[in-house]
Every structure is written in structure tokens, then in C-alpha cells.
Coordinates of C-alpha atoms in Angstrom, one line a residue:
Chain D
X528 CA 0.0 0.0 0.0
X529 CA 1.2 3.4 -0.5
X530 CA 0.4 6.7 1.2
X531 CA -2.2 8.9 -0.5
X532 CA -0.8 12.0 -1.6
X533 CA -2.2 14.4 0.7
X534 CA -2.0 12.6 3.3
X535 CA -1.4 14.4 7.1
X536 CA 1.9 13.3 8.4
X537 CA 1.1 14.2 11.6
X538 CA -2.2 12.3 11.8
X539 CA -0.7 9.4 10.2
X540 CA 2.1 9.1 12.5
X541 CA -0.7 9.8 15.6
X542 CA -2.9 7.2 14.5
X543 CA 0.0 4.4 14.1
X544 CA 0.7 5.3 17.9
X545 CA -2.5 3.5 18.1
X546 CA -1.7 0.6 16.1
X547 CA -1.5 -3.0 17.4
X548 CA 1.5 -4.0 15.4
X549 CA 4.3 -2.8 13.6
X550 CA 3.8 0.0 10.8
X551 CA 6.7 -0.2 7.6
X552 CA 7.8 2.2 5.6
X553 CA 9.7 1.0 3.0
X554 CA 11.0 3.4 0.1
X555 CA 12.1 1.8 -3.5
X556 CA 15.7 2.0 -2.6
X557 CA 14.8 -0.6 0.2
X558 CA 15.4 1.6 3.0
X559 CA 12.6 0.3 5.6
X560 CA 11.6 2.5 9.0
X561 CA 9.5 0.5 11.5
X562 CA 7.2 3.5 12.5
X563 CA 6.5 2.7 16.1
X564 CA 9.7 3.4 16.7
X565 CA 10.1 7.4 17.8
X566 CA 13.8 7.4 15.7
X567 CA 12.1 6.3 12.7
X568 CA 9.6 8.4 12.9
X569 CA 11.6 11.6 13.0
X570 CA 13.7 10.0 10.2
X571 CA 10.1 9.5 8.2
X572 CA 8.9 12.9 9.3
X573 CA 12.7 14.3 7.2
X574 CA 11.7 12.0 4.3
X575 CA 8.5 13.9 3.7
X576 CA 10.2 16.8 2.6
X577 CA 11.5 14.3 -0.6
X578 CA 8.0 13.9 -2.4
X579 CA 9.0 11.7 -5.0
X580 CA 10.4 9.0 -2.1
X581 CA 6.9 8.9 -0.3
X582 CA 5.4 8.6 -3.7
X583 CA 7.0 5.2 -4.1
X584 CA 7.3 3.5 -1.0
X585 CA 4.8 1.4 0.5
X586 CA 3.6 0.6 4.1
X587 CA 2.6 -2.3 5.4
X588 CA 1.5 -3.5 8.8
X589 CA 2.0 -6.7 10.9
X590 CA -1.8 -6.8 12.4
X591 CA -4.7 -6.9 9.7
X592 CA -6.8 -4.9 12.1
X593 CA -4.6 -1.8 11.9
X594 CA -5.1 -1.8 8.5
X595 CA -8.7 -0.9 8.8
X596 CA -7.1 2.5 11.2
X597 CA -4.8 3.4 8.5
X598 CA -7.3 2.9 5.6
X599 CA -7.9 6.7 5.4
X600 CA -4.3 7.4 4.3
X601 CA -3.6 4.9 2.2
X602 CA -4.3 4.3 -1.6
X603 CA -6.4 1.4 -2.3
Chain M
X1327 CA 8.1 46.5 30.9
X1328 CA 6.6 46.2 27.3
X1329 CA 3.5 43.7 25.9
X1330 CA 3.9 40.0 26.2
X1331 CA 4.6 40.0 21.9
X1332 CA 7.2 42.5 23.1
X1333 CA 8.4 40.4 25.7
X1334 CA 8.2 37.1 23.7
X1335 CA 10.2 38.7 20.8
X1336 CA 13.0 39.7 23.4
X1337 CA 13.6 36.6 24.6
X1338 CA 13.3 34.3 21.3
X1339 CA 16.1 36.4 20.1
X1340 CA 17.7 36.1 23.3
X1341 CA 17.7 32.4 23.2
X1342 CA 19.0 32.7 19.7
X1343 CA 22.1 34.8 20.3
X1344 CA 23.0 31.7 23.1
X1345 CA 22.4 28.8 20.5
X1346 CA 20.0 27.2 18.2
X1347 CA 17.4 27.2 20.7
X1348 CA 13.5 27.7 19.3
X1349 CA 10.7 28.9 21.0
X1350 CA 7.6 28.0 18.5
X1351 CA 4.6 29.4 18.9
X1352 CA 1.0 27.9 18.5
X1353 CA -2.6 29.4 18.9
X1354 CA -5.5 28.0 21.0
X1355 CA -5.9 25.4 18.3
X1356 CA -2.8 24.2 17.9
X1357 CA -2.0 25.8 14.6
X1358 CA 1.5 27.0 13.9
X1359 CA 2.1 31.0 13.8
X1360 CA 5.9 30.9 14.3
X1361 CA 8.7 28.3 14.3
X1362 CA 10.4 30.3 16.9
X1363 CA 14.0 30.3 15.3
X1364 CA 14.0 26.4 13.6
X1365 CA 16.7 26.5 11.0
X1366 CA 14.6 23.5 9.7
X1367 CA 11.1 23.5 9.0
X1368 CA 10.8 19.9 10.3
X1369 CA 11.6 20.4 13.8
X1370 CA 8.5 21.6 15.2
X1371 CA 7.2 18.6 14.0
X1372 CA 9.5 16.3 16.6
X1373 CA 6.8 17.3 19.3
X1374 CA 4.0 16.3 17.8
X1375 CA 4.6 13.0 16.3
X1376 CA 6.4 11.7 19.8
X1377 CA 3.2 9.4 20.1
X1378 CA 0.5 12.2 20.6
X1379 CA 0.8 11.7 24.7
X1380 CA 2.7 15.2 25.1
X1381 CA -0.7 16.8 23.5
X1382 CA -2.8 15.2 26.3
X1383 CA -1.0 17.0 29.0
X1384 CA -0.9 20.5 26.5
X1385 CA -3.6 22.8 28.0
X1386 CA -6.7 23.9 26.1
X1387 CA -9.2 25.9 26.2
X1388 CA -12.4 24.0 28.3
X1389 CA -15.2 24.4 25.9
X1390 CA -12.4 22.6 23.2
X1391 CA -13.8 19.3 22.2
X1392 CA -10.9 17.7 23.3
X1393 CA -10.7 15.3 26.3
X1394 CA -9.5 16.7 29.2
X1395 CA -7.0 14.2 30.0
X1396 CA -4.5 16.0 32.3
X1397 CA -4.6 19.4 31.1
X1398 CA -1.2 21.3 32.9
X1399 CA -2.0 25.0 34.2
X1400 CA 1.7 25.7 34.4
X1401 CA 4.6 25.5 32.5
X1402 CA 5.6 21.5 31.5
X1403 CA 8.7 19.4 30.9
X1404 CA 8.5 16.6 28.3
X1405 CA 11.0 14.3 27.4
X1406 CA 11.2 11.8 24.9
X1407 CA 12.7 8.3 24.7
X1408 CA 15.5 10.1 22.5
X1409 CA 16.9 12.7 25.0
X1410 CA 14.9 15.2 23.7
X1411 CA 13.4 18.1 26.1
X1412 CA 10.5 20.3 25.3
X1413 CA 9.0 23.0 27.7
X1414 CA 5.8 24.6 27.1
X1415 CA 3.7 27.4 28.8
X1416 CA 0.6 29.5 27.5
X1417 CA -0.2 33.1 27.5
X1418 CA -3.9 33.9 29.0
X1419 CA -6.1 36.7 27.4
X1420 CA -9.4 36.9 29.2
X1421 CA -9.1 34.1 30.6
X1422 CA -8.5 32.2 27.8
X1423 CA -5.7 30.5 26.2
X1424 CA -4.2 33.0 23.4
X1425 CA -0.2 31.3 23.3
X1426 CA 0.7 28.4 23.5
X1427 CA 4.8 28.1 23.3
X1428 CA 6.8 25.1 23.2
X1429 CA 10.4 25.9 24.1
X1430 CA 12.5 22.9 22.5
X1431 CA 13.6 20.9 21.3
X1432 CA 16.6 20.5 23.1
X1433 CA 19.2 17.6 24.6
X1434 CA 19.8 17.7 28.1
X1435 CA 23.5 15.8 27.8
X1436 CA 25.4 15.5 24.8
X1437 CA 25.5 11.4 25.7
X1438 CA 21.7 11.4 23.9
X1439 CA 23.2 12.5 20.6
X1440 CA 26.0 10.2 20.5
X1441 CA 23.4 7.2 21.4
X1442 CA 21.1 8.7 18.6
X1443 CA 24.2 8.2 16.0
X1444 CA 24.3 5.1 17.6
X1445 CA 21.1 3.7 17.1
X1446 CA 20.5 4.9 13.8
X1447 CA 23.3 2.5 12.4
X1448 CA 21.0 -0.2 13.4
X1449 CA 18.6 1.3 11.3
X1450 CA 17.9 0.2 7.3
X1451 CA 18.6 3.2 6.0
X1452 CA 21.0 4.6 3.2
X1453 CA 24.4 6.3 4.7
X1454 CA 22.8 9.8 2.8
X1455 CA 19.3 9.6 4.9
X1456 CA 21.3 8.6 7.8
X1457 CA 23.6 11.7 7.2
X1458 CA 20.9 14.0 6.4
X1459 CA 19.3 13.1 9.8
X1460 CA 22.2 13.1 11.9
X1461 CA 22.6 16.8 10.3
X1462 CA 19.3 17.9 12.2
X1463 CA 20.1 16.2 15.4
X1464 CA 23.6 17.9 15.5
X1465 CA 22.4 21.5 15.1
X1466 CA 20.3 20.6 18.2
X1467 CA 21.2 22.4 21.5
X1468 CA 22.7 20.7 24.6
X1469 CA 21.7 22.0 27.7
X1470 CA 22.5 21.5 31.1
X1471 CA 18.8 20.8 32.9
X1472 CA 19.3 23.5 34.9
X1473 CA 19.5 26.3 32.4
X1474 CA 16.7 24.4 30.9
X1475 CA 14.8 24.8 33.5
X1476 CA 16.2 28.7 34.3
X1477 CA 14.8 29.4 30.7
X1478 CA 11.2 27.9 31.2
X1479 CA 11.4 30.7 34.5
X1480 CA 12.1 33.1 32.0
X1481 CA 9.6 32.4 29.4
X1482 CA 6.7 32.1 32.3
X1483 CA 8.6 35.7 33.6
X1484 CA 7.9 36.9 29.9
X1485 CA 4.3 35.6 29.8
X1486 CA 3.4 36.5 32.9
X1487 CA 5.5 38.7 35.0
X1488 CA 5.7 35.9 37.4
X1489 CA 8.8 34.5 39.5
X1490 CA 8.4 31.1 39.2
X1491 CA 10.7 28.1 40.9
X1492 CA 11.5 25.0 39.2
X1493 CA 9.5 23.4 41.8
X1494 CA 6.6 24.9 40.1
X1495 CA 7.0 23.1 37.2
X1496 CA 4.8 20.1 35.7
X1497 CA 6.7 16.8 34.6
X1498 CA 4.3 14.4 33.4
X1499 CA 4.6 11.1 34.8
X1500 CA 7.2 9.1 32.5
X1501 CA 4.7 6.0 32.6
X1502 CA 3.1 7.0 29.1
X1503 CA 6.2 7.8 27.2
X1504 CA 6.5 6.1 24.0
X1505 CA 8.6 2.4 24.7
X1506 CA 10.6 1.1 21.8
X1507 CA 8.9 -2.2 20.5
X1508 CA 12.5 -4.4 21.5
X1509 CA 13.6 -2.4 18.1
X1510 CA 15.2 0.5 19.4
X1511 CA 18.0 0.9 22.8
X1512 CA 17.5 -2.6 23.4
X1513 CA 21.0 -3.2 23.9
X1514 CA 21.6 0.1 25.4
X1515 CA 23.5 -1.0 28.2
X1516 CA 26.8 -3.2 28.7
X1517 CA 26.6 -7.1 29.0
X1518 CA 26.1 -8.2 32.4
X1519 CA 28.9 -11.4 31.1
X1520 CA 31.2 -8.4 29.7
X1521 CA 31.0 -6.5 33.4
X1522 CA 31.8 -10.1 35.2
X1523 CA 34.9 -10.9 32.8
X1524 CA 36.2 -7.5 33.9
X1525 CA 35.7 -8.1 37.6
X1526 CA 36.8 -11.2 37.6
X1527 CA 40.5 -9.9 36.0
X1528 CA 39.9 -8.1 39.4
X1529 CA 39.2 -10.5 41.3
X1530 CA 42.0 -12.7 40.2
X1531 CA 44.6 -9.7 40.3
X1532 CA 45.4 -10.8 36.5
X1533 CA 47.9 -8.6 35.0
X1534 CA 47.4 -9.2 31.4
X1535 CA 44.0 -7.5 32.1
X1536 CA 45.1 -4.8 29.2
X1537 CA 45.4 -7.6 26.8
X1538 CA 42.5 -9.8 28.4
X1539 CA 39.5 -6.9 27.9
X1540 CA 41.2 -6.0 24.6
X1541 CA 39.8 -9.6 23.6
X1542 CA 36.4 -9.2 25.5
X1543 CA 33.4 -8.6 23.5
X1544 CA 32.3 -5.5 25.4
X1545 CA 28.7 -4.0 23.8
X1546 CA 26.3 -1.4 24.8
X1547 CA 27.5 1.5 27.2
X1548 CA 26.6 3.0 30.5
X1549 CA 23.0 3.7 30.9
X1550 CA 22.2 7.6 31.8
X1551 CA 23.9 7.9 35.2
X1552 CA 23.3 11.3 35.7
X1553 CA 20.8 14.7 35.2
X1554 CA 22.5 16.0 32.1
X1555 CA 25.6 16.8 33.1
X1556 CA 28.2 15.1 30.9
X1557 CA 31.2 15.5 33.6
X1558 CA 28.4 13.8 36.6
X1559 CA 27.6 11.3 33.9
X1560 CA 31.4 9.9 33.4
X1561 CA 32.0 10.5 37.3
X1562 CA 29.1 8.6 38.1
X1563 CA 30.4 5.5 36.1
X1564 CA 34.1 5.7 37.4
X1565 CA 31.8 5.8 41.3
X1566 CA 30.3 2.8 40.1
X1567 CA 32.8 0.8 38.9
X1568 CA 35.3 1.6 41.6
X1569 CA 32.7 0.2 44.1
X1570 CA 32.2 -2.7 41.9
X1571 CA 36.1 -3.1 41.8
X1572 CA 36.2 -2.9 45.5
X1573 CA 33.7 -6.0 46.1
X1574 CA 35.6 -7.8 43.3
X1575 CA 38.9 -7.0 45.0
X1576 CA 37.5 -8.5 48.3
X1577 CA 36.4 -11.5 46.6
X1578 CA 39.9 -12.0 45.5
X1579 CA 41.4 -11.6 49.1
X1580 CA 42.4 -8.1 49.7
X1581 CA 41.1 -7.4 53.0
X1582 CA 37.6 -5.5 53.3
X1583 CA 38.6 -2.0 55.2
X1584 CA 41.7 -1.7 52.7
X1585 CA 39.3 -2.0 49.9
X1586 CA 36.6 0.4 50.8
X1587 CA 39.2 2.9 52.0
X1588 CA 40.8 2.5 48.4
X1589 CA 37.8 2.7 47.1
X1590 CA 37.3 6.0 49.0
X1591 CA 40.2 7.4 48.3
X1592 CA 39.3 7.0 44.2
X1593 CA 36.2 8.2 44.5
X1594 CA 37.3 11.3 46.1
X1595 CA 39.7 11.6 43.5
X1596 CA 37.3 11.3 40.5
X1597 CA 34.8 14.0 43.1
X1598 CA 38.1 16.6 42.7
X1599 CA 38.5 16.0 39.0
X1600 CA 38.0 19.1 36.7
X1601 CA 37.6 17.4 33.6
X1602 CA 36.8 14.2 31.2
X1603 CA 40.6 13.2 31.0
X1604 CA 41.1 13.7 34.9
X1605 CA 38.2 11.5 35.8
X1606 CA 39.6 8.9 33.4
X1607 CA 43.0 9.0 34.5
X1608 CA 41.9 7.9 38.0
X1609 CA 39.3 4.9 36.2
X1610 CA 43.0 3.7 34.6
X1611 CA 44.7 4.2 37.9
X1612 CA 42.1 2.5 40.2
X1613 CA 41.2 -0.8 38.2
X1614 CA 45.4 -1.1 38.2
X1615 CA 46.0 -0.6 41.7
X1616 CA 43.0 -2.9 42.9
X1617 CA 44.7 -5.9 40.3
X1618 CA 48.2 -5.4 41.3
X1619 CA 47.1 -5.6 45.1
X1620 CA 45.0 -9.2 44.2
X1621 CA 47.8 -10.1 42.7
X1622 CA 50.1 -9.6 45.3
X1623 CA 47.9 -10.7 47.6
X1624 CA 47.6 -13.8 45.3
X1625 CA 52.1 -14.3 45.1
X1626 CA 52.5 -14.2 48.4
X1627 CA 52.5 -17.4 50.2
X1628 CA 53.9 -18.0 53.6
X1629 CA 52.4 -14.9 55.2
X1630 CA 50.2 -14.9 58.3
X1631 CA 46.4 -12.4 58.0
X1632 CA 48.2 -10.1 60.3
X1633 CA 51.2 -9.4 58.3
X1634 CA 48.9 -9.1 55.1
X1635 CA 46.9 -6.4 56.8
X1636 CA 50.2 -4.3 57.9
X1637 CA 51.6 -4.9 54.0
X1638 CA 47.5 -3.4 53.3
X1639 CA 47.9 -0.4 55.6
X1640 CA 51.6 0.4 54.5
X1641 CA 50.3 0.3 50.4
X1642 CA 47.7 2.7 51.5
X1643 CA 49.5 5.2 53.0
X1644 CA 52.3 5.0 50.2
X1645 CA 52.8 8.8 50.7
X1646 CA 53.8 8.3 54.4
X1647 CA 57.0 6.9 56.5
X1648 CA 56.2 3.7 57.7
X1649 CA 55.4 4.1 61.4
X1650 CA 56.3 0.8 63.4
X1651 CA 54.9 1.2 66.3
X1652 CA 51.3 2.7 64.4
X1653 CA 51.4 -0.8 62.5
X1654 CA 52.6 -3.0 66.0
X1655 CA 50.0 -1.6 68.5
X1656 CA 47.1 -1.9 65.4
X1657 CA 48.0 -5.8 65.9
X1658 CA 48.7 -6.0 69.4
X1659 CA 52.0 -6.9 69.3
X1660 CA 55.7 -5.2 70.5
X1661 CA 58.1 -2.9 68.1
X1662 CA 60.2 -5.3 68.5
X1663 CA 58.2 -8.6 67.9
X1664 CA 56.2 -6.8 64.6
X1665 CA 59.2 -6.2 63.1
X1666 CA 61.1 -9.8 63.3
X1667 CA 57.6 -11.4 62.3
X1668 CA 57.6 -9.0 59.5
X1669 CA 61.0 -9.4 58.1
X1670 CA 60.7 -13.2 58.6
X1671 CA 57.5 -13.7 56.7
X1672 CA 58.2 -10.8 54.0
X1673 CA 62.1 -11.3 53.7
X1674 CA 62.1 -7.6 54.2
X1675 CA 62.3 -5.0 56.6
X1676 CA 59.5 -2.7 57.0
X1677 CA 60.8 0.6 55.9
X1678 CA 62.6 -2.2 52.8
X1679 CA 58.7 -3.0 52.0
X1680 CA 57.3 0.5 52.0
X1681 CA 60.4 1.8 49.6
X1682 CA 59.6 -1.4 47.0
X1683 CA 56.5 -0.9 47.4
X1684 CA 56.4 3.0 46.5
X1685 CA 58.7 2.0 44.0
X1686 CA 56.3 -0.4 42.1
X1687 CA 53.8 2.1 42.6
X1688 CA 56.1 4.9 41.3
X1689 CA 56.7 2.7 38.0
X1690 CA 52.8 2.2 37.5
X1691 CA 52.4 6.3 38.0
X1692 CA 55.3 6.9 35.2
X1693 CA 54.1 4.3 32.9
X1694 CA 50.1 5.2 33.2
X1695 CA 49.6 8.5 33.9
X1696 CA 50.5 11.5 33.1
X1697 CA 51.5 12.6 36.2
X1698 CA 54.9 14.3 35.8
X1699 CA 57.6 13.3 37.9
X1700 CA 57.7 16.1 40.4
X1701 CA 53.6 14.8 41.3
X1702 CA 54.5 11.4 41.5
X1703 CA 57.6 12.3 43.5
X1704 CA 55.1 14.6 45.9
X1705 CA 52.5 11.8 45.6
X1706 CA 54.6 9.0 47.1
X1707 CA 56.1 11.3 50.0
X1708 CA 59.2 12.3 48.3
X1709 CA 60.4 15.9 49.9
X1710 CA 62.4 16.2 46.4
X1711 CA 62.5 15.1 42.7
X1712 CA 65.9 14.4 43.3
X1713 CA 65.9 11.9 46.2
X1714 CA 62.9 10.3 44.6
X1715 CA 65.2 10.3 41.7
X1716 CA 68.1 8.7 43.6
X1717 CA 66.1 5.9 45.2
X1718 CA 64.2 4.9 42.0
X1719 CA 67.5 4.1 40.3
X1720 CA 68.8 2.2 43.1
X1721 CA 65.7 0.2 42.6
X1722 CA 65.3 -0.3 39.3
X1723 CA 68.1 0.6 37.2
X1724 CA 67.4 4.1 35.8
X1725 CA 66.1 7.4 36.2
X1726 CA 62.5 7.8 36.0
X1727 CA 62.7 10.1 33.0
X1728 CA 63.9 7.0 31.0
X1729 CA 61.7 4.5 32.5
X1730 CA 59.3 6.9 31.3
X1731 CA 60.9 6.9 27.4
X1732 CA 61.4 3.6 27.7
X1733 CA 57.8 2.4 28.7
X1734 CA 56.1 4.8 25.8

């Protein structure tokens, strides 16, 4: 799955604060941020700024129920 | 005095001229009006995303539809799992919140960013995003928390006029902050097996320790040991591991009261240190001298408790003459009787004992600190570089100067 376009960084991250399992970033040049951990978040929140990166990575998450959370802010 | 924006403009450029320090400022809803001095548009962002708890404790307005978890009526301290310090505090109109500023962020010990670098190798990220970040986290300020603190006074001072104490501040309880998921510090701190393999050199008073802990697969590093203060922080560990040298040393023999009044001796000598290098010249000093006594303890067979303890006392007080009657009378016996049991269990006389011994120690001091011979000379009770001079060579061969060269 990939992030929507215009999606809000900040409610993304605040809603995978609320996830059961882990949240993945992972960009096309393989570089892969678990996102419930604070250090990859900050790194995520400096990748934002490189539109073309969020464009092409995908997330993907451990639990199928956080999927459902997360649905908002992801393509289908 | 001028308005608060007056006020507020003073002291962000205040903060600015001492470092790279931002002040951000939000209105009643939480919508950004200035980034307060961030060189990088990103960095009011680190508050918000720490897990959303911090915005639980941020106050709001009462008819906000926003559940009033623990809303703070004075200024607040948040950390993060990071190291990272924010302060906030609001500004009141009518009652209402107007401000809200968020002070931050900042590191309150300069051990947070060097675990940061740290941790972000075991990251899977390129070397460029890992570069990129590390560039943000460097141009972050280090504070001591006292100054952070002493700012978070001023900015209520600004907002308010009031004199606040740090007493007065809110720290939310640390029970909610954001846990790694096993990912991230895990390993944070040493191996317990790496500490035992050290203190067991110790305890067996091994002198190829150098070469033994080379070989030791020593991970992780202290955990945070002290409020911020880098200088408390390597003090702290050197207080720690001398006391955990001590027991060790016991264990391998060296009587208990010469061990804790080594110990107390070190530790009063890391207490007096001025600097990093100070604090770790006694660390290298201290684990020595507790091996070298094991060991001794260890070589020498043939000798009775009571002789030990005198050879104890007379190593601790390296810096004095020998006193046999101090050293008889401690063991209940005669001048005379002390000092024929001494020489016929040590080979030695006392006063023979006590110049070998100041000797050996002399040799550590030249070959391990950086003590220069006129100290060491002072240290070991010399009145004069020259005698100390004199006697060394009678003991070993040559002048301390070239044992010095020669040991380099």
C-alpha cells in the first residue's frame, strides 16, 4: 500500500501510535523505517520533505486490524 | 516592561544569540504562527509526532472538544525516549488561552546524541538519509537541565511577570512515554557477562588485564547515570565501577577495610576532578591498583592475615613513612616482635617494604599517567624530585625520566 498523496503526516504518525503491530515504511531504494519506533519516525517525518520518495514506498503492517485504522491514508 | 509579543520577541532572540534554541509558537488550536528560530522547517514537528501523549498534558481551552485528559496550568517538561526536552507554557487573554509556546527541542546531555548516532546504524537506512538526519540532530542544542529549566522561568517571567521556581514546574509522569517495540536501545547498556569478565580480572589480580578486555566482546554503554551533566555522567560510572572493583577485590582476598578505603580514596579523586581526562586518569589508575594488590595478595605465600593487613595499611599510605609502632599496637604486638615477624614472613624490613612498594607504585604512576615526575615524587612522600630520583634508580636501574621513554 502506499500513502495517499495528501495525506497528514502528523495524523498518520498519531494514529500508528494507536496501532497493534508494527507499521513499515519501506522506500524503492529498500530503506525500511518501523514506524512505532520514535527514531524512525523523526527520520520518516525528514523523508516527507522528498516527495517523490513517499510517492514510491509502500507501508505495510503486521496486524490486519490496523489496516482498517490506516485505511484513510492509504491508496487502495 | 513592554506587551507580552514584546516580551516574547526579546527573549526568542535572546535564546537565539546563546544557540540554536526555538521557541515555536501555537494558537488556542494548535495551529502553527511561528517556528520560533528552527533552522529546519521539520523540527516543530518532533513534538507532535512523539506518540501524541505530550498533547494530552498540553492545556486547552475547556469548551475545546478535546478530552480533558491531564490538562497542565503551568509550564511542562516533556522528554522523549531520544533525549529530547521540550518546555511549554501558555499566555492567557481573558481568561483564555491566546499562546501556547513550546520551548524545545533541546538535549539535556550530549551522551543522547552520541546514542542517537548510535542507534541509527542499526537502522535500514541509506548512509545519505542517515547523514541527512544526523545533520538535524547535530544542530540541536545541549543544555545543562538546569538552564533548561532557568529558561522555562524566563519564558513564564515573559508571559506572565511571574517569579516562578522549578518546583513549580509540571513533569508528566514518564509511565506514558513512548517504549521502543524491542527495536530501538535494546542493547543500550553493557553485558552483564562483559562487566563479570572484567571483575573477575579483578578479582583474580590478572595482570594481562590490558590484553585480556582487549579480547572481551564488550557492547552497549553505560546507561544515563546522571541529570544531564556530561562530567556527573562519566563521574558517576568511574563511582560505580570503583565500588564494583572494591567487592571484586574482596572477593579476590584483599582485605575489606583496605578495599573500601581505596575505594574512598578514588572516589574522592574522581569527586576533585576538573575534567573528562582527569576523571579517566583515575578509572586507569584505580582498576590497576585494585589488580596489582590481588595479585600480590595472590604471590604471596607464607604470610600470616596479620602481616597481610600491615603490608595493606603500609600500600595505603604509600605517601607516608612507615610508622612501626602505628602498625605494631594496630595488631597487638611489641616494636620489636612486629618487626622480626615482618621481616621473617616478608624477607624484608618494614621501611625495605614500603620503599619497594612506592617503587612499584612509582613505576605504575610513570608508565600510566600523566603525572609528571615532580607529582608522582610529591605523591609518594618524596620531599624532592631528586631523592625520589636517587632511590628509583637504586631500585630499578634508571632514572624515572627514561623508564618513562622507555615504557612509551
Amino acid at each position: 500500500m502506499r500513502l495517499r498523496q495528501d495525506t497528514d503526516i502528523v495524523e498518520f504518525l498519531r494514529k500508528v501510535g494507536g496501532c497493534r503491530g508494527d507499521v513499515v515504511f519501506t522506500t524503492e531504494e529498500n530503506d525500511v523505517l518501523n514506524l512505532r519506533s520514535t527514531l524512525s519516525r523523526y527520520v520518516f517525518i525528514m523523508l516527507q520533505e522528498n516527495t517523490r520518495m513517499f510517492q514510491t514506498s509502500t507501508v505495510t503492517v503486521s496486524d490486519p486490524r490496523d489496516r482498517l485504522m490506516l485505511a484513510p491514508f492509504l491508496e487502495d | 516592561m513592554g506587551s507580552v509579543a514584546e516580551r516574547i520577541a526579546l527573549f526568542r532572540e535572546l535564546l537565539g544569540s546563546v544557540g540554536n534554541i526555538c521557541l515555536t509558537e501555537f494558537d488556542s488550536d494548535y495551529e502553527l504562527i511561528n517556528t520560533g528560530g528552527a533552522s529546519i522547517d521539520i523540527i516543530p514537528l518532533f513534538f507532535v509526532v512523539n506518540g501524541g501523549k505530550e498533547l494530552e498534558w498540553m492545556p486547552v481551552n475547556e469548551d475545546e472538544n478535546l478530552k480533558p485528559l491531564k490538562r497542565s496550568s503551568g509550564p511542562t517538561v516533556f522528554t522523549n525516549p531520544l533525549g529530547l526536552a521540550w518546555l511549554s507554557d501558555v499566555e492567557v487573554r481573558d481568561g483564555r488561552i491566546y499562546r501556547i509556546y513550546l520551548l524545545g527541542p533541546v538535549f539535556l546531555d550530549d551522551y543522547s546524541v552520541r546514542r542517537i548516532e548510535h542507534e541509527l546504524d542499526r537502522i535500514q537506512v541509506s548512509l545519505t538519509i542517515k547523514r541527512s538526519f544526523l545533520d538535524i540532530i547535530r544542530i540541536m542544542p545541549v543544555l545543562t537541565v538546569n538552564r533548561f529549566y532557568e529558561y522555562g522561568i524566563m519564558l513564564r517571567c515573559c508571559l506572565t511577570g511571574e517569579r516562578i521556581s522549578i518546583d513549580d514546574f509540571i513533569r508528566p509522569e514518564l509511565s506514558w512515554m513512548p517504549r521502543e517495540n524491542g527495536e530501538c536501545f535494546q542493547k543500550r547498556h553493557g553485558t552483564f557477562r562483559s562487566e563479570s569478565a572484567i571483575l573477575k580480572l579483578v578479582e583474580d589480580g590478572n595482570l594481562s588485564y590490558k590484553e585480556e578486555m582487549k579480547n572481551l566482546a564488550v557492547t552497549g554503554e553505560m546507561g544515563r547515570v546522571s541529570n544531564g551533566d556530561y562530567l556527573r555522567q562519566a563521574k558517576n560510572t568511574v563511582i560505580i565501577f570503583c565500588a564494583l572493583c572494591a567487592r571484586a577485590a574482596i572477593r579476590g582476598g584483599l582485605d575489606s577495610e583496605t578495599s573500601y578505603e581505596l575505594s574512598d580514596g578514588y572516589i574522592r579523586q574522581v569527586e576533585a576532578a576538573e575534567n573528562l581526562a582527569q576523571v579517566d586518569e583515575v578509572n586507569k589508575v584505580m582498576l590497576d591498583d585494585f589488580i596489582r594488590r590481588v595479585h600480590r595478595l595472590k604471590t604471596q605465600t607464607g604470610i600470616s592475615p596479620q602481616i597481610r593487613q600491615s603490608c595493606d595499611y603500609i600500600c595505603l599510605h604509600l605517601s607516608e613513612r612507615p610508622d612501626i609502632h602505628l602498625l605494631a599496637s594496630r595488631l597487638g604486638y611489641t616494636d620489636y616482635y612486629f618487626s622480626s615477624k615482618f621481616k621473617k614472613e616478608t624477607g624484608m624490613t618494614v621501611r625495605d617494604y614500603a620503599t619497594k612498594r612506592r617503587m612499584e607504585r612509582a613505576g605504575e604512576l610513570l608508565r600510566d599517567s600523566n603525572m609528571d615526575i615532580q607529582e608522582i615524587a610529591a605523591a609518594l612522600g618524596f620531599g624532592s624530585q631528586s631523592y625520589f630520583g636517587e632511590v628509583f634508580r637504586s631500585e630499578t636501574g634508571m632514572s624515572p625520566t627514561r623508564y618513562r621513554k622507555c615504557r612509551e
